[in-house]
Short mmCIF file of C-alpha atoms and ligand atoms in Angstrom, two decimals:
data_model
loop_
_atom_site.label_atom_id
_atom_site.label_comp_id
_atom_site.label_asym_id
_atom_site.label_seq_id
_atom_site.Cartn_x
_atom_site.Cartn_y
_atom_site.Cartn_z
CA UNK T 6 110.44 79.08 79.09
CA UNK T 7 114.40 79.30 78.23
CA UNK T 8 116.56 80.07 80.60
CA UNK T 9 118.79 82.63 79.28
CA UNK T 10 120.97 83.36 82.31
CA UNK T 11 121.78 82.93 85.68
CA UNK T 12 123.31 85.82 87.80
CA UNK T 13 124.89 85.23 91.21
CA UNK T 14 125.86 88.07 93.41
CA UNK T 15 127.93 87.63 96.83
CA UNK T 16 125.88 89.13 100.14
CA UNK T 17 127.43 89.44 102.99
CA UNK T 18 124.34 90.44 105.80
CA UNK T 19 125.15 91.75 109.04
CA UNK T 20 123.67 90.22 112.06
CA UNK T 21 122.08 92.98 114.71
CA UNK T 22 123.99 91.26 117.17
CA UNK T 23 126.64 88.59 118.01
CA UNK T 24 125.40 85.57 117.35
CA UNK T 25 126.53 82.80 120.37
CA UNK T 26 126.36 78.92 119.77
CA UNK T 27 128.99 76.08 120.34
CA UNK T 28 130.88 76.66 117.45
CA UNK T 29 132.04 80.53 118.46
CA UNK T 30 130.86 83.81 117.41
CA UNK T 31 129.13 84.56 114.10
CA UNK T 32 129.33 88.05 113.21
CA UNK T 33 126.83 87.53 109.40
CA UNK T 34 125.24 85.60 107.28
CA UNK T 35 127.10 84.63 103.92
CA UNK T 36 124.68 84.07 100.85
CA UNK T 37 124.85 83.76 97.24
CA UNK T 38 121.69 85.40 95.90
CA UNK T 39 120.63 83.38 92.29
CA UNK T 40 118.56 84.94 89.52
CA UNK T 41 117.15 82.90 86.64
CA UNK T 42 116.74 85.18 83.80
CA UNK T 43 114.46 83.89 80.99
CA UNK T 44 113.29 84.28 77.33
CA UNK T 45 109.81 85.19 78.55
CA UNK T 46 111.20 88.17 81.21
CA UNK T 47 110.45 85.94 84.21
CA UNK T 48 112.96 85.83 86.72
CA UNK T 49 113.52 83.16 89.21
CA UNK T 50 115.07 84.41 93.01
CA UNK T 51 116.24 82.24 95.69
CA UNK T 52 119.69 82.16 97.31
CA UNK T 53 122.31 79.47 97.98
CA UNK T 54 123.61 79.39 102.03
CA UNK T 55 127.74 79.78 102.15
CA UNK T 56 129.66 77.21 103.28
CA UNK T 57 132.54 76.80 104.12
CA UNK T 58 133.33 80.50 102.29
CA UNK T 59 132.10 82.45 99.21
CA UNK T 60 134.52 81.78 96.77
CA UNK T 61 134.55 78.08 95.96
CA UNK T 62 131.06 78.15 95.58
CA UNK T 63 131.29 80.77 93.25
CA UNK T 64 133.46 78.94 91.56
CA UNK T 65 131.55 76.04 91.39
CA UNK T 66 128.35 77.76 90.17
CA UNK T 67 130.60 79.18 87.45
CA UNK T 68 131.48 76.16 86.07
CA UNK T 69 127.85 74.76 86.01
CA UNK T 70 125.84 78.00 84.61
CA UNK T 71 126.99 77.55 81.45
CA UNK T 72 124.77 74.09 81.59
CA UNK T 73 121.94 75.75 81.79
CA UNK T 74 121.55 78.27 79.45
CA UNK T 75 119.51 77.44 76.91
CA UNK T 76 117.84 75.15 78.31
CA UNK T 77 114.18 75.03 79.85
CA UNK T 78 113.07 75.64 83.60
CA UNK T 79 111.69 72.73 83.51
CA UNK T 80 114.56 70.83 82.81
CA UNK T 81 115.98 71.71 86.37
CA UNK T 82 115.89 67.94 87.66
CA UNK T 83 117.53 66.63 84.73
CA UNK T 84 120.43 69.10 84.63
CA UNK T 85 121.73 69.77 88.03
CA UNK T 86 121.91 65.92 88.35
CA UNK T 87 124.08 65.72 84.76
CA UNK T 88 126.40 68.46 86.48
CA UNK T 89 126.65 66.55 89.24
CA UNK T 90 127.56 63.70 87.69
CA UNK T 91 130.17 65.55 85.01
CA UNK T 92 130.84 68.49 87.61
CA UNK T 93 131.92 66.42 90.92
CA UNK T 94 131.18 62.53 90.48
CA UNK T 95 133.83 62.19 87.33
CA UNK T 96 136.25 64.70 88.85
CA UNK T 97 137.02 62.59 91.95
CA UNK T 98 134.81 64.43 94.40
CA UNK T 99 131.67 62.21 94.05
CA UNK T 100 131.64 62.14 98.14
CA UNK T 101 131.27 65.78 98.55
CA UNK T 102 127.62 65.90 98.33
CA UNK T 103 126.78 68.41 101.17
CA UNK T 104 129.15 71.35 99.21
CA UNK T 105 127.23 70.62 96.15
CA UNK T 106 123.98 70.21 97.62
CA UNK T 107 124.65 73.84 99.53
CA UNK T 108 126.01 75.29 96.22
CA UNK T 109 123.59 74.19 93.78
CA UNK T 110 120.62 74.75 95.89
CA UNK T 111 120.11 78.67 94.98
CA UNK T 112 119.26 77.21 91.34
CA UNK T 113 117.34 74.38 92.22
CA UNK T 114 115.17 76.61 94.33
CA UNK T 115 114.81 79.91 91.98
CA UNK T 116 113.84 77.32 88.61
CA UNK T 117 110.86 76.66 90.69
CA UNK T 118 110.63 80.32 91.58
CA UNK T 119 110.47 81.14 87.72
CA UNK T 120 107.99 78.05 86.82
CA UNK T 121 105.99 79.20 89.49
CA UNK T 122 105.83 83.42 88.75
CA UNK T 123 105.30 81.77 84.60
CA UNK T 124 102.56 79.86 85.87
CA UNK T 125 101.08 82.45 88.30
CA UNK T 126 101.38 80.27 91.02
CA UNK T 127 102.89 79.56 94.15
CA UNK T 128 105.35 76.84 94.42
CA UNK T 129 103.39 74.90 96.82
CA UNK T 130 100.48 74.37 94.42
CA UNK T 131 102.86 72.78 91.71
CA UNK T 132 104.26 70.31 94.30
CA UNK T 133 101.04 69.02 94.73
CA UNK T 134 99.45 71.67 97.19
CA UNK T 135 99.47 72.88 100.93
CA UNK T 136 98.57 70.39 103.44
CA UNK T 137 98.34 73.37 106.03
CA UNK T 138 96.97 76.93 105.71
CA UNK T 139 100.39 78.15 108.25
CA UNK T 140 103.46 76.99 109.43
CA UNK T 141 104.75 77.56 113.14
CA UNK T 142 108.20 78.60 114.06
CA UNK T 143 110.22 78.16 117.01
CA UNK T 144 111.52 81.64 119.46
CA UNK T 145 115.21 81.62 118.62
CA UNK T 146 116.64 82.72 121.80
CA UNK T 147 119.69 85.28 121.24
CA UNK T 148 122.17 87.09 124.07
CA UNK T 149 125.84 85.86 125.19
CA UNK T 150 125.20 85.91 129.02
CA UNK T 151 122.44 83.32 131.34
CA UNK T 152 121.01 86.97 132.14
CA UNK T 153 120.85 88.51 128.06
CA UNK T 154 119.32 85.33 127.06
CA UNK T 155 116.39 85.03 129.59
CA UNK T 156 115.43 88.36 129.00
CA UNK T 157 114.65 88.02 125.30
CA UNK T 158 113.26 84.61 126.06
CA UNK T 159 111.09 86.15 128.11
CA UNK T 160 110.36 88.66 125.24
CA UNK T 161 109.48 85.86 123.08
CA UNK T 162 107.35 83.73 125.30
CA UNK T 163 105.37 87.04 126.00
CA UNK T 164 105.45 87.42 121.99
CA UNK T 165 103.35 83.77 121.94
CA UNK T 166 105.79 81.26 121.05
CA UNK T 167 104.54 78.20 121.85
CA UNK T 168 108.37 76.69 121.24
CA UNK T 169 111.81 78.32 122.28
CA UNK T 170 115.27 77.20 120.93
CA UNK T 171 118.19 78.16 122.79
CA UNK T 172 121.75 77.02 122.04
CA UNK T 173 123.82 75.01 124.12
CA UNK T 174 127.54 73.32 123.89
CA UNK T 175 129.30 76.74 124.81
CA UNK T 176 130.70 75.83 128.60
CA UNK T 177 129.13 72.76 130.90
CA UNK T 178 128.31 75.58 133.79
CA UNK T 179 127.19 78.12 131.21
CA UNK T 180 124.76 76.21 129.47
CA UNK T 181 123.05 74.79 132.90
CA UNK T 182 123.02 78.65 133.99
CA UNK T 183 121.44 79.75 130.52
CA UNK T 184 118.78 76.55 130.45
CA UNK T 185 117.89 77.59 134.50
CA UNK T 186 117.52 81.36 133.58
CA UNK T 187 115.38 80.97 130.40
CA UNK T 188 113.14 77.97 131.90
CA UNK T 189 112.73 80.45 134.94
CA UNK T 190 111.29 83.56 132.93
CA UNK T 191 109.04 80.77 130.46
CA UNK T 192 107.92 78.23 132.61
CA UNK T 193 105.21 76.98 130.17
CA UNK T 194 106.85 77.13 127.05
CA UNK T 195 108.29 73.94 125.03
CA UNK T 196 112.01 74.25 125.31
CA UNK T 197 114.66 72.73 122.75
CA UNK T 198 118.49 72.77 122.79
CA UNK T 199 120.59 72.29 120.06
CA UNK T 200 124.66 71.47 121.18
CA UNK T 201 125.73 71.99 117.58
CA UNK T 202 127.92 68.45 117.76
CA UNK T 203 129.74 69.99 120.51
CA UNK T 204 130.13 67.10 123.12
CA UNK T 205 131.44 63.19 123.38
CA UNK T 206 129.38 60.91 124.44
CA UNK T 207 130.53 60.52 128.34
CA UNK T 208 130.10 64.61 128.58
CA UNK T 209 126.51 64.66 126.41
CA UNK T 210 124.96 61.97 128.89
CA UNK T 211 126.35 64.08 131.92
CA UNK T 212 124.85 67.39 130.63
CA UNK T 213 121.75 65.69 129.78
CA UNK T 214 121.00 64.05 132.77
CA UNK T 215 121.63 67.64 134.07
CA UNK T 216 119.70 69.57 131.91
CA UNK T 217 116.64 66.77 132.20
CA UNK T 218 115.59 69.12 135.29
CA UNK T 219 114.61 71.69 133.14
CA UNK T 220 111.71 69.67 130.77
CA UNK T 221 113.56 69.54 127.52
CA UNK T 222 111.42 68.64 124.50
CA UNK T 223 114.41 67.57 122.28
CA UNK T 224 118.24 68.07 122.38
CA UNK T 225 119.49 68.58 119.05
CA UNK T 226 122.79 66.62 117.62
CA UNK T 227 124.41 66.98 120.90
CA UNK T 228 127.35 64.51 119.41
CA UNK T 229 129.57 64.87 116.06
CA UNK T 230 127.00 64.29 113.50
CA UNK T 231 130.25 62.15 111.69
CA UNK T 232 129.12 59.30 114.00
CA UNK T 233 125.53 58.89 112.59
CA UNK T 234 122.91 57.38 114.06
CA UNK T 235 125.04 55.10 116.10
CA UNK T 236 126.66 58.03 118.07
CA UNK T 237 123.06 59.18 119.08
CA UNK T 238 121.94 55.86 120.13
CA UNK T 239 124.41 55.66 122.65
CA UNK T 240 122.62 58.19 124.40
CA UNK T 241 119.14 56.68 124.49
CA UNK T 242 119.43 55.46 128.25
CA UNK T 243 118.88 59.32 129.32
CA UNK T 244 115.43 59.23 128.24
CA UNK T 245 115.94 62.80 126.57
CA UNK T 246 114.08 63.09 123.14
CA UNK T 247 116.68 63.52 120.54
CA UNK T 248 117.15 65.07 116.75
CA UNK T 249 119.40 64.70 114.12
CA UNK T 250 120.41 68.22 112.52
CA UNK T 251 124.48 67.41 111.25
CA UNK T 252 123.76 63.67 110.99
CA UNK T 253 121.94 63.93 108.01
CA UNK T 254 121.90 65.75 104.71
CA UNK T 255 120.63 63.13 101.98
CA UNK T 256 117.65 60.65 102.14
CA UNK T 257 120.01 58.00 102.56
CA UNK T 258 120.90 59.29 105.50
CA UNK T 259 117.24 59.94 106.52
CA UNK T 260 116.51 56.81 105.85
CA UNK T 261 119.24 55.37 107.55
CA UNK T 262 118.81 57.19 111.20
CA UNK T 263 114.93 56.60 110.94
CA UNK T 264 115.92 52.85 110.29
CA UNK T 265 118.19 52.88 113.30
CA UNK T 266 115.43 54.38 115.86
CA UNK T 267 118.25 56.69 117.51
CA UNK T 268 116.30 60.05 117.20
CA UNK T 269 112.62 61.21 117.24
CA UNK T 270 113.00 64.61 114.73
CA UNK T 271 114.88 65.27 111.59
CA UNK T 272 116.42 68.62 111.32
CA UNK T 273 117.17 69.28 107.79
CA UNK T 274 117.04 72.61 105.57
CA UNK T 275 116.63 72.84 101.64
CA UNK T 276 120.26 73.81 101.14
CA UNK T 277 121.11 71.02 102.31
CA UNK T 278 119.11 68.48 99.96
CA UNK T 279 119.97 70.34 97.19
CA UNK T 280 116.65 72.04 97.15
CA UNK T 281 112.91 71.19 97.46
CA UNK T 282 113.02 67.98 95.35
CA UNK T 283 115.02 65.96 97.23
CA UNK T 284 113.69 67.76 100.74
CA UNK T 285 110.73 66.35 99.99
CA UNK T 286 111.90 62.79 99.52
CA UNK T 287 113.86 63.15 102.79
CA UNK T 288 110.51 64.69 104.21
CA UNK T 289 109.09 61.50 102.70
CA UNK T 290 111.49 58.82 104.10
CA UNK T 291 110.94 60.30 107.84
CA UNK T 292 107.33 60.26 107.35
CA UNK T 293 107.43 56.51 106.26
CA UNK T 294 109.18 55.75 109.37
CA UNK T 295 106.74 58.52 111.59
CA UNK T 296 109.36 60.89 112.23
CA UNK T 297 108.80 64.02 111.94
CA UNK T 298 111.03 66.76 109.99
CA UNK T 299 111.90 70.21 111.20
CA UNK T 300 113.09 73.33 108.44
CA UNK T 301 116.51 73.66 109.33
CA UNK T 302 118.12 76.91 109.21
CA UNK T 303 121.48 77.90 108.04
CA UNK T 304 122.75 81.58 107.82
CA UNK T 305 120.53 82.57 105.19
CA UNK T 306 117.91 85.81 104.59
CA UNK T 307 113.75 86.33 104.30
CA UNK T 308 114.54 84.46 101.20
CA UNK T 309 114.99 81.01 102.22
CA UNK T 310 112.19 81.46 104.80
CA UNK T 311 109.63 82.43 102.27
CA UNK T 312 110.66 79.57 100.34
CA UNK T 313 111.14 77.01 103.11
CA UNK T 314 107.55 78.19 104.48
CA UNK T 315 106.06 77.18 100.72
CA UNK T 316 107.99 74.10 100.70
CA UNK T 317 107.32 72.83 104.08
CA UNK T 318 103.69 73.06 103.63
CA UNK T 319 103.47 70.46 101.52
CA UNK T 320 104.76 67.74 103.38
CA UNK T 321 102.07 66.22 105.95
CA UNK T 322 104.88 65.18 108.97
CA UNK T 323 106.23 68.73 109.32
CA UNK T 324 107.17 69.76 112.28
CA UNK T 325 105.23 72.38 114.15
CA UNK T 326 108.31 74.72 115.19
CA UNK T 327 110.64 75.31 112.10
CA UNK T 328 114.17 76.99 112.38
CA UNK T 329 113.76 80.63 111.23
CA UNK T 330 117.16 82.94 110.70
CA UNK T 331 116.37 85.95 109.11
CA UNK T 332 115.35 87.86 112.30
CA UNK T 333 118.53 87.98 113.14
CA UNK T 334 119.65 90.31 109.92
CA UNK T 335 120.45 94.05 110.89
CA UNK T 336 118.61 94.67 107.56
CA UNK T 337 116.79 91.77 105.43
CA UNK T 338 116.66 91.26 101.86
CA UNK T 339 112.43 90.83 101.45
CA UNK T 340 110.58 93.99 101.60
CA UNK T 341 107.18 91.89 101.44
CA UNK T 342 106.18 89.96 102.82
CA UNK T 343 105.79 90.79 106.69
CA UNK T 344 107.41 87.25 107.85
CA UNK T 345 107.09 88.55 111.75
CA UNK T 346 105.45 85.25 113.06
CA UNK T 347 102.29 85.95 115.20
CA UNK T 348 102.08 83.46 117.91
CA UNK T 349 104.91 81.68 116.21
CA UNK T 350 102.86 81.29 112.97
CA UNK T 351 102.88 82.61 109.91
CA UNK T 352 100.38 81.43 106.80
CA UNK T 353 101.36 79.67 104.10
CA UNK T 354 102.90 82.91 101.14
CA UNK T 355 100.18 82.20 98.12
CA UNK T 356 101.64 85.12 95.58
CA UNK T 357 102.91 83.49 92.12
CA UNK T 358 106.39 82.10 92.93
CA UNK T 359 107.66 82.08 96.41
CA UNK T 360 105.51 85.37 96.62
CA UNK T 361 108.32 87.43 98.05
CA UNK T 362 109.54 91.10 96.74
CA UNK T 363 113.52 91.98 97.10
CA UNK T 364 114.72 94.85 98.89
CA UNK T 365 117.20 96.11 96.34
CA UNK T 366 118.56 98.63 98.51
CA UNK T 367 119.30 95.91 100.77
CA UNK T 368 120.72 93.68 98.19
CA UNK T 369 122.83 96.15 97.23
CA UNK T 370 124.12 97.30 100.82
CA UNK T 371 124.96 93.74 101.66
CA UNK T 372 126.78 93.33 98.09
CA UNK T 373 128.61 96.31 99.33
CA UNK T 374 129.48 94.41 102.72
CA UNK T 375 130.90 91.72 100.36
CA UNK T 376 133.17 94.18 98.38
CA UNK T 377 134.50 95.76 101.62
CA UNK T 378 135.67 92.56 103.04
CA UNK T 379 137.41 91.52 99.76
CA UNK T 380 139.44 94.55 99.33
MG1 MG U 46 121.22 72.48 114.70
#
């Protein structure tokens, strides 16, 4: 199977509401949706998750499409590693592995897409099979106030969520106020935080020697993940379970905080490895060590969940409350599946591909968004 082209179109998808974590206000989620077309009329979907902005990555996957054509879906490994190399390693930029990685992802993911619709399979059978029949996600906790934020994590520990997620790193008093409220209204629940880098290392050991009251299962990356695993380690006296989320992108890095003994969870999403190769070598390094690795979200649609929930259940240490974003879309881009966890579960998709149908109304509403803000 040839492919014969590869279409990218710019999405901009509105959140239902204002979206509050340590780095400010996020008003949408950025994606670049990717569409292998091939000789035999398959076409592979996924997307690619924006970062820093649109345009340079457009650019990017401008310059590498024409690589492609031609050339077989199966050649995927071969050829995104030859851009890389000709693209970004002998143009200076070698370093800049995470913007690649995010970039090139949307391609990396939707070759497997096509192989798997040409083989009338999902993905998870070619790489090797499920090793679960469902994958759980965690209750991402939304609201601005202490008061907006209980109240929906009440709604989602009525909803069965074993696991709520609620994000800290926004104001000292704030966040104590918002982890009191929403332990209050879900006393039994597991409860994570995630500081999004936003403290030094004096002000993360005061908050989470604070915050300790309140029976935290893990604080994620509450330092600049810049500092690697030595920055977390310095915060091992507080005797709070940590992860790693901005710490670590490549298996090298996996490898190196699971060496260093500084966290007990990877965070780490399929954008960010470049796809579902090399997440599953990261997956692999952490399990080596006994560490387990959590989906990692990024603003992203349906899309990346249906393929992270394929992906993810072939790897044995993953974890049991995965990062889902697309909840949080005024409108999402898969019509089908339902991927409304029950009990913070949803089964492993088994339709040929990632088994997900586009909404192309919705595709083409949030292309619209895109338009609007560029003119
Ligand atoms: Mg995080």
């Amino acid at each position: 199977m040839k492919i014969t082209n590869i279409k990218t179109t710019p999405l901009l998808c509105k959140f239902k509401q204002d979206y509050h974590w340590a780095d400010g206000v996020t008003l949408c989620s950025p994606v670049v949706l990717i569409e292998v077309e091939t000789d035999e009329g398959i076409v592979g979907i996924a997307e690619s998750g924006v970062g820093p902005t649109i345009e340079p990555m457009l650019s990017v996957l401008h310059d590498a499409i024409p690589h492609f054509i031609g050339r077989s879906v199966f050649d995927g490994n071969r050829l995104i590693w030859e851009y890389f190399q000709s693209g970004f390693k002998a143009r200076g930029v070698g370093s800049q592995y995470r913007f690649f990685s995010r970039t090139m992802s949307g391609i990396e993911l939707a070759l497997w897409d096509a192989i798997g619709k040409g083989l009338n399979q999902p993905v998870c059978n070619i790489l090797g099979g499920a090793v679960r029949d469902k994958v759980g996600y965690f209750g991402f906790v939304q609201g601005d106030t202490a008061e907006e934020l209980a109240e929906h994590a009440g709604q989602l520990a009525k909803e069965g969520y074993p696991v709520l997620y609620v994000k800290v790193g926004r104001d000292d008093r704030l966040d104590v106020d918002i982890v009191a409220a929403v332990r209050k209204v879900a006393p039994n629940v597991r409860l994570r935080l995630d500081a999004n880098e936003a403290w030094d290392t004096l002000r993360a050991v005061r908050m989470m020697e604070k915050l300790k009251a309140f029976d935290i299962e893990i604080m994620e990356q509450p330092v600049p993940g810049i500092g690697g695993s030595d920055a977390l380690l310095r915060l091992r006296g507080v005797g709070m379970p940590l992860s790693a989320d901005q710490s670590v992108y490549l298996p090298e890095e996996v490898f190196e905080m699971c060496r260093s003994h500084a966290v007990d969870a990877i965070v780490l999403g399929l954008h960010e490895t470049c796809g579902a190769l090399r997440w599953r070598k990261a997956a692999a390094v952490a399990e080596a060590a006994n560490i387990r690795i959590n989906i990692h979200g990024i603003f992203e649609t349906g899309i990346t969940t249906c393929i992270a929930n394929q992906v993810g259940a072939t790897v044995p240490n993953l974890d049991d409350a995965n990062q889902i974003m697309w909840q949080l879309l005024e409108e999402d881009l898969v019509e089908s599946p339902d991927l409304r966890p029950v009990n913070g579960f949803l089964p492993v998709l088994k339709k040929p591909g990632y088994g997900f149908e586009l909404d192309l109304d919705a595709v083409g509403r949030a292309a619209e968004v895109y338009c609007k803000q560029k003119r």
